[in-house]
Amino acid sequence: MKGSRNFAQSLSLTKVRSKAGKTAVIGWMLLQSLLMSAPAMAQARESLSYTGLLKKIDAGEVERVEIDEAQNVARVRLQGKSKTDPPVEVQLLDRNPELIDRLRKNKVTFESDPTADNSVVVGLIANLLLFMLLIAGLLLILRRSSNSPGGPGQAMSFGKSRARFQMEAKTGVMFDDVAGIEEAKEELQEVVTFLKKPERFTAVGARIPKGVLLVGSPGTGKTLLAKAIAGEAGVPFFSISGSEFVEMFVGVGASRVRDLFKKAKENAPCIVFIDEIDAVGRQRGAGIGGGNDEREQTLNQLLTEMDGFEGNAGIIVIAATNRPDVLDSALLRPGRFDRQIVVDLPTHKGRLKILEVHARNKRLADEVCLDTIAQRTPGFSGAELANLLNEAAILTARRRKDAITMLEINDAIDRVIAGMERPPLVDSKRKRLIAYHEVGHAIVATMLKHHDPVQKVTLVPRGQALGITWFTPDEEQGLTTRAEKLAQITCALGGRAAELIIYGEDEITTGAGGDIQAVTSIARQMVTLFGMSDLGNVALESMGNEVFLGRGLMPQSEYSEEMATKIDQQVYQIAMQCYEEACKIIRDNRELVDRLVDVLMDQETIEGDEFRKIVQEYRDSRSQTANAAN
Ligand code: ADP
Ligand code: ZN
């Protein structure tokens, strides 16, 4: 949208400039006459006529003459007057041929000084200032009007062709800069060969593909990959975002597609990258309120363009999306985007590689272990990892250290996952309750065999949360067992269980709201997706069943009312069983919980190892007393 606005500005400026110019001239004249009249009045004390001056020169009564060509006056100092006296002013004629001759003849010093009158300069500056002020005002008005949809700014930009795509002659990105998505990289290696040595393929009659679709969530490096292909092949990189195509006016998107491909053909071989292709490439004739003419036209134009050139024309179109399911099937037909490459979120190993790439230009302390970071960041995309290291670097600079340490990195991770740190809680009954809630989560997790270990428990508020318990995720197995899911639910309910047992039913808080939501969602998935309940192995809902525009409006429920009731019962049963277990763990370890809460209240944060040490000490002392009793 930004580009069209700029264009509208420059277009209308030329139209208004003549008017603005006129106003500026009037202002200039006013200012100048004011400025000029001042010195004229001050100096009109003694006067002399031109002929009078000539006579005085001949008579040798003149010591010095200063000719001001701008005002066409001569300032005359007579013999015997001091330098501080104001000179006599003589109005000169248009041409003064004798004056110079006479001055020379009589050896009078004279000088001609056209810049002595600075009022012209002042006037000019004033003029310029006024003009600039006017332009600024105009720009402001224009910007405002183009913000309102359909305003004059928009109307003026309509139908004009403008370069809304970017072109990079050299991206400077190589495959080495893309890490952790090896499969995608391998598949795309071939595209580089298509661009560099098309003969190799055409010689054996192979048709070079025209389009590659990169599918993956945001930040996984799709743009980076496309740039790397261009960089490796040494060809220009054209890019545009699908959302840029979708405009107010029908036909604008289509003309943009035409422009883009025209430029690309002139620069072939090259890469054309279309980000967010789902913005234009959605299933046609679907969505709320019928089809969208503009989008359909744009899409049709895109298809026409792609059909219009042969693969060996040297243009390869790479498109990116995270919603391949909504794409129009025409886009995926052979001869268009017939290759689909999935760009996944990186695995542990992938994250380590990405961190290595981005650590290249950062100064890390020796103690920093990238592997630990990779372990703490499951689910992070490449972009998030890059951002993480950058945040850590900023923190390091803020703390005036010379190298990034693990402290900054951990703070940055916490910040990315849970939000900004907030001021600490004041010691109060409320803070103690929060401590019990968090220790509740942590102790239940520690007592359960199938739960991830506690990484730390903290009462430092962050984002929405007043206290947080962090766990070290067990990595990369890809599969979760039923026991693990149940452990997750039980642990999530540990907070509420502690509130209830320590403070009683009347004192439980809204703080457990998020926990309960998570519990319900996990339990529901167990029942409806994974066949982990008494209802058996039936898929009652489909994976990723969300509402989106472009296909059906309502999610299809795949079960009867009766089944819905059964599902609810199952979910309830799972939640209640887990809750009882959580309560039991808290009750059985009440003394330990109290001790942990005291420590937490005292030091705000307990690291996982310290937590487990306290738990172990408690267990040891208990078994000793048990032995003594025997
Ligand atoms: P996408 O196009 O998939 O949304 P980008 O390619 O724009 O993601 O990624 C944004 C940034 O994140 C990149 O410029 C790069 O710094 C970083 N990044 C993402 N994935 C990777 C990766 N696999 N290797 C290295 N850096 C990555
Ligand atoms: Zn909680």
PDB file of N, CA and C in Angstrom, residues 13-48:
ATOM      1  N   LEU A  13       1.418  16.462  -6.982  1.00  0.00           N
ATOM      2  CA  LEU A  13       2.267  17.603  -6.691  1.00  0.00           C
ATOM      3  C   LEU A  13       2.505  18.454  -7.930  1.00  0.00           C
ATOM      4  N   THR A  14       2.808  17.781  -9.021  1.00  0.00           N
ATOM      5  CA  THR A  14       3.088  18.535 -10.231  1.00  0.00           C
ATOM      6  C   THR A  14       1.872  19.375 -10.610  1.00  0.00           C
ATOM      7  N   LYS A  15       0.696  18.844 -10.317  1.00  0.00           N
ATOM      8  CA  LYS A  15      -0.511  19.568 -10.666  1.00  0.00           C
ATOM      9  C   LYS A  15      -0.654  20.848  -9.841  1.00  0.00           C
ATOM     10  N   VAL A  16      -0.285  20.770  -8.598  1.00  0.00           N
ATOM     11  CA  VAL A  16      -0.561  21.887  -7.711  1.00  0.00           C
ATOM     12  C   VAL A  16       0.610  22.854  -7.662  1.00  0.00           C
ATOM     13  N   ARG A  17       1.738  22.417  -8.218  1.00  0.00           N
ATOM     14  CA  ARG A  17       2.929  23.219  -8.031  1.00  0.00           C
ATOM     15  C   ARG A  17       2.761  24.642  -8.574  1.00  0.00           C
ATOM     16  N   SER A  18       2.092  24.799  -9.738  1.00  0.00           N
ATOM     17  CA  SER A  18       1.965  26.128 -10.327  1.00  0.00           C
ATOM     18  C   SER A  18       1.273  27.072  -9.357  1.00  0.00           C
ATOM     19  N   LYS A  19       0.230  26.582  -8.684  1.00  0.00           N
ATOM     20  CA  LYS A  19      -0.498  27.414  -7.739  1.00  0.00           C
ATOM     21  C   LYS A  19       0.408  27.773  -6.562  1.00  0.00           C
ATOM     22  N   ALA A  20       1.080  26.745  -6.062  1.00  0.00           N
ATOM     23  CA  ALA A  20       1.956  26.964  -4.922  1.00  0.00           C
ATOM     24  C   ALA A  20       3.022  27.986  -5.287  1.00  0.00           C
ATOM     25  N   GLY A  21       3.522  27.900  -6.508  1.00  0.00           N
ATOM     26  CA  GLY A  21       4.552  28.811  -6.967  1.00  0.00           C
ATOM     27  C   GLY A  21       4.069  30.257  -6.899  1.00  0.00           C
ATOM     28  N   LYS A  22       2.846  30.474  -7.339  1.00  0.00           N
ATOM     29  CA  LYS A  22       2.308  31.827  -7.352  1.00  0.00           C
ATOM     30  C   LYS A  22       2.274  32.404  -5.944  1.00  0.00           C
ATOM     31  N   THR A  23       1.731  31.646  -5.028  1.00  0.00           N
ATOM     32  CA  THR A  23       1.629  32.117  -3.651  1.00  0.00           C
ATOM     33  C   THR A  23       3.010  32.451  -3.119  1.00  0.00           C
ATOM     34  N   ALA A  24       3.950  31.586  -3.456  1.00  0.00           N
ATOM     35  CA  ALA A  24       5.301  31.801  -2.958  1.00  0.00           C
ATOM     36  C   ALA A  24       5.865  33.106  -3.499  1.00  0.00           C
ATOM     37  N   VAL A  25       5.597  33.424  -4.759  1.00  0.00           N
ATOM     38  CA  VAL A  25       6.133  34.643  -5.355  1.00  0.00           C
ATOM     39  C   VAL A  25       5.565  35.864  -4.660  1.00  0.00           C
ATOM     40  N   ILE A  26       4.268  35.831  -4.386  1.00  0.00           N
ATOM     41  CA  ILE A  26       3.654  36.964  -3.692  1.00  0.00           C
ATOM     42  C   ILE A  26       4.313  37.157  -2.329  1.00  0.00           C
ATOM     43  N   GLY A  27       4.476  36.055  -1.623  1.00  0.00           N
ATOM     44  CA  GLY A  27       5.093  36.113  -0.297  1.00  0.00           C
ATOM     45  C   GLY A  27       6.499  36.692  -0.394  1.00  0.00           C
ATOM     46  N   TRP A  28       7.218  36.308  -1.404  1.00  0.00           N
ATOM     47  CA  TRP A  28       8.590  36.752  -1.576  1.00  0.00           C
ATOM     48  C   TRP A  28       8.633  38.256  -1.810  1.00  0.00           C
ATOM     49  N   MET A  29       7.706  38.726  -2.646  1.00  0.00           N
ATOM     50  CA  MET A  29       7.715  40.155  -2.954  1.00  0.00           C
ATOM     51  C   MET A  29       7.410  40.975  -1.717  1.00  0.00           C
ATOM     52  N   LEU A  30       6.438  40.530  -0.958  1.00  0.00           N
ATOM     53  CA  LEU A  30       6.081  41.244   0.269  1.00  0.00           C
ATOM     54  C   LEU A  30       7.275  41.338   1.202  1.00  0.00           C
ATOM     55  N   LEU A  31       7.875  40.177   1.434  1.00  0.00           N
ATOM     56  CA  LEU A  31       8.988  40.121   2.370  1.00  0.00           C
ATOM     57  C   LEU A  31      10.131  41.000   1.913  1.00  0.00           C
ATOM     58  N   GLN A  32      10.373  40.936   0.608  1.00  0.00           N
ATOM     59  CA  GLN A  32      11.527  41.648   0.093  1.00  0.00           C
ATOM     60  C   GLN A  32      11.328  43.146   0.184  1.00  0.00           C
ATOM     61  N   SER A  33      10.140  43.603  -0.112  1.00  0.00           N
ATOM     62  CA  SER A  33       9.938  45.042  -0.072  1.00  0.00           C
ATOM     63  C   SER A  33      10.065  45.539   1.357  1.00  0.00           C
ATOM     64  N   LEU A  34       9.626  44.738   2.298  1.00  0.00           N
ATOM     65  CA  LEU A  34       9.762  45.128   3.701  1.00  0.00           C
ATOM     66  C   LEU A  34      11.231  45.251   4.078  1.00  0.00           C
ATOM     67  N   LEU A  35      11.992  44.233   3.669  1.00  0.00           N
ATOM     68  CA  LEU A  35      13.399  44.207   4.043  1.00  0.00           C
ATOM     69  C   LEU A  35      14.188  45.314   3.370  1.00  0.00           C
ATOM     70  N   MET A  36      13.786  45.630   2.164  1.00  0.00           N
ATOM     71  CA  MET A  36      14.572  46.602   1.400  1.00  0.00           C
ATOM     72  C   MET A  36      14.309  48.020   1.850  1.00  0.00           C
ATOM     73  N   SER A  37      13.098  48.280   2.286  1.00  0.00           N
ATOM     74  CA  SER A  37      12.790  49.658   2.643  1.00  0.00           C
ATOM     75  C   SER A  37      13.567  50.090   3.880  1.00  0.00           C
ATOM     76  N   ALA A  38      13.909  49.167   4.727  1.00  0.00           N
ATOM     77  CA  ALA A  38      14.577  49.545   5.971  1.00  0.00           C
ATOM     78  C   ALA A  38      15.920  50.256   5.756  1.00  0.00           C
ATOM     79  N   PRO A  39      16.891  49.663   5.032  1.00  0.00           N
ATOM     80  CA  PRO A  39      18.164  50.355   4.858  1.00  0.00           C
ATOM     81  C   PRO A  39      18.026  51.649   4.059  1.00  0.00           C
ATOM     82  N   ALA A  40      17.085  51.681   3.117  1.00  0.00           N
ATOM     83  CA  ALA A  40      16.921  52.875   2.296  1.00  0.00           C
ATOM     84  C   ALA A  40      16.545  54.068   3.171  1.00  0.00           C
ATOM     85  N   MET A  41      15.662  53.833   4.142  1.00  0.00           N
ATOM     86  CA  MET A  41      15.231  54.924   5.008  1.00  0.00           C
ATOM     87  C   MET A  41      16.377  55.409   5.890  1.00  0.00           C
ATOM     88  N   ALA A  42      17.137  54.483   6.382  1.00  0.00           N
ATOM     89  CA  ALA A  42      18.197  54.848   7.314  1.00  0.00           C
ATOM     90  C   ALA A  42      19.290  55.685   6.642  1.00  0.00           C
ATOM     91  N   GLN A  43      19.458  55.473   5.347  1.00  0.00           N
ATOM     92  CA  GLN A  43      20.601  56.112   4.714  1.00  0.00           C
ATOM     93  C   GLN A  43      20.241  57.369   3.923  1.00  0.00           C
ATOM     94  N   ALA A  44      18.993  57.750   3.967  1.00  0.00           N
ATOM     95  CA  ALA A  44      18.606  58.898   3.142  1.00  0.00           C
ATOM     96  C   ALA A  44      18.825  60.236   3.854  1.00  0.00           C
ATOM     97  N   ARG A  45      19.956  60.370   4.501  1.00  0.00           N
ATOM     98  CA  ARG A  45      20.170  61.621   5.223  1.00  0.00           C
ATOM     99  C   ARG A  45      20.819  62.695   4.341  1.00  0.00           C
ATOM    100  N   GLU A  46      22.044  62.401   3.873  1.00  0.00           N
ATOM    101  CA  GLU A  46      22.735  63.377   3.015  1.00  0.00           C
ATOM    102  C   GLU A  46      22.597  62.903   1.584  1.00  0.00           C
ATOM    103  N   SER A  47      22.354  63.775   0.661  1.00  0.00           N
ATOM    104  CA  SER A  47      22.291  63.279  -0.711  1.00  0.00           C
ATOM    105  C   SER A  47      23.002  64.240  -1.666  1.00  0.00           C
ATOM    106  N   LEU A  48      23.246  63.664  -2.812  1.00  0.00           N
ATOM    107  CA  LEU A  48      24.085  64.360  -3.783  1.00  0.00           C
ATOM    108  C   LEU A  48      23.561  63.929  -5.142  1.00  0.00           C
TER     109      LEU A  48
END
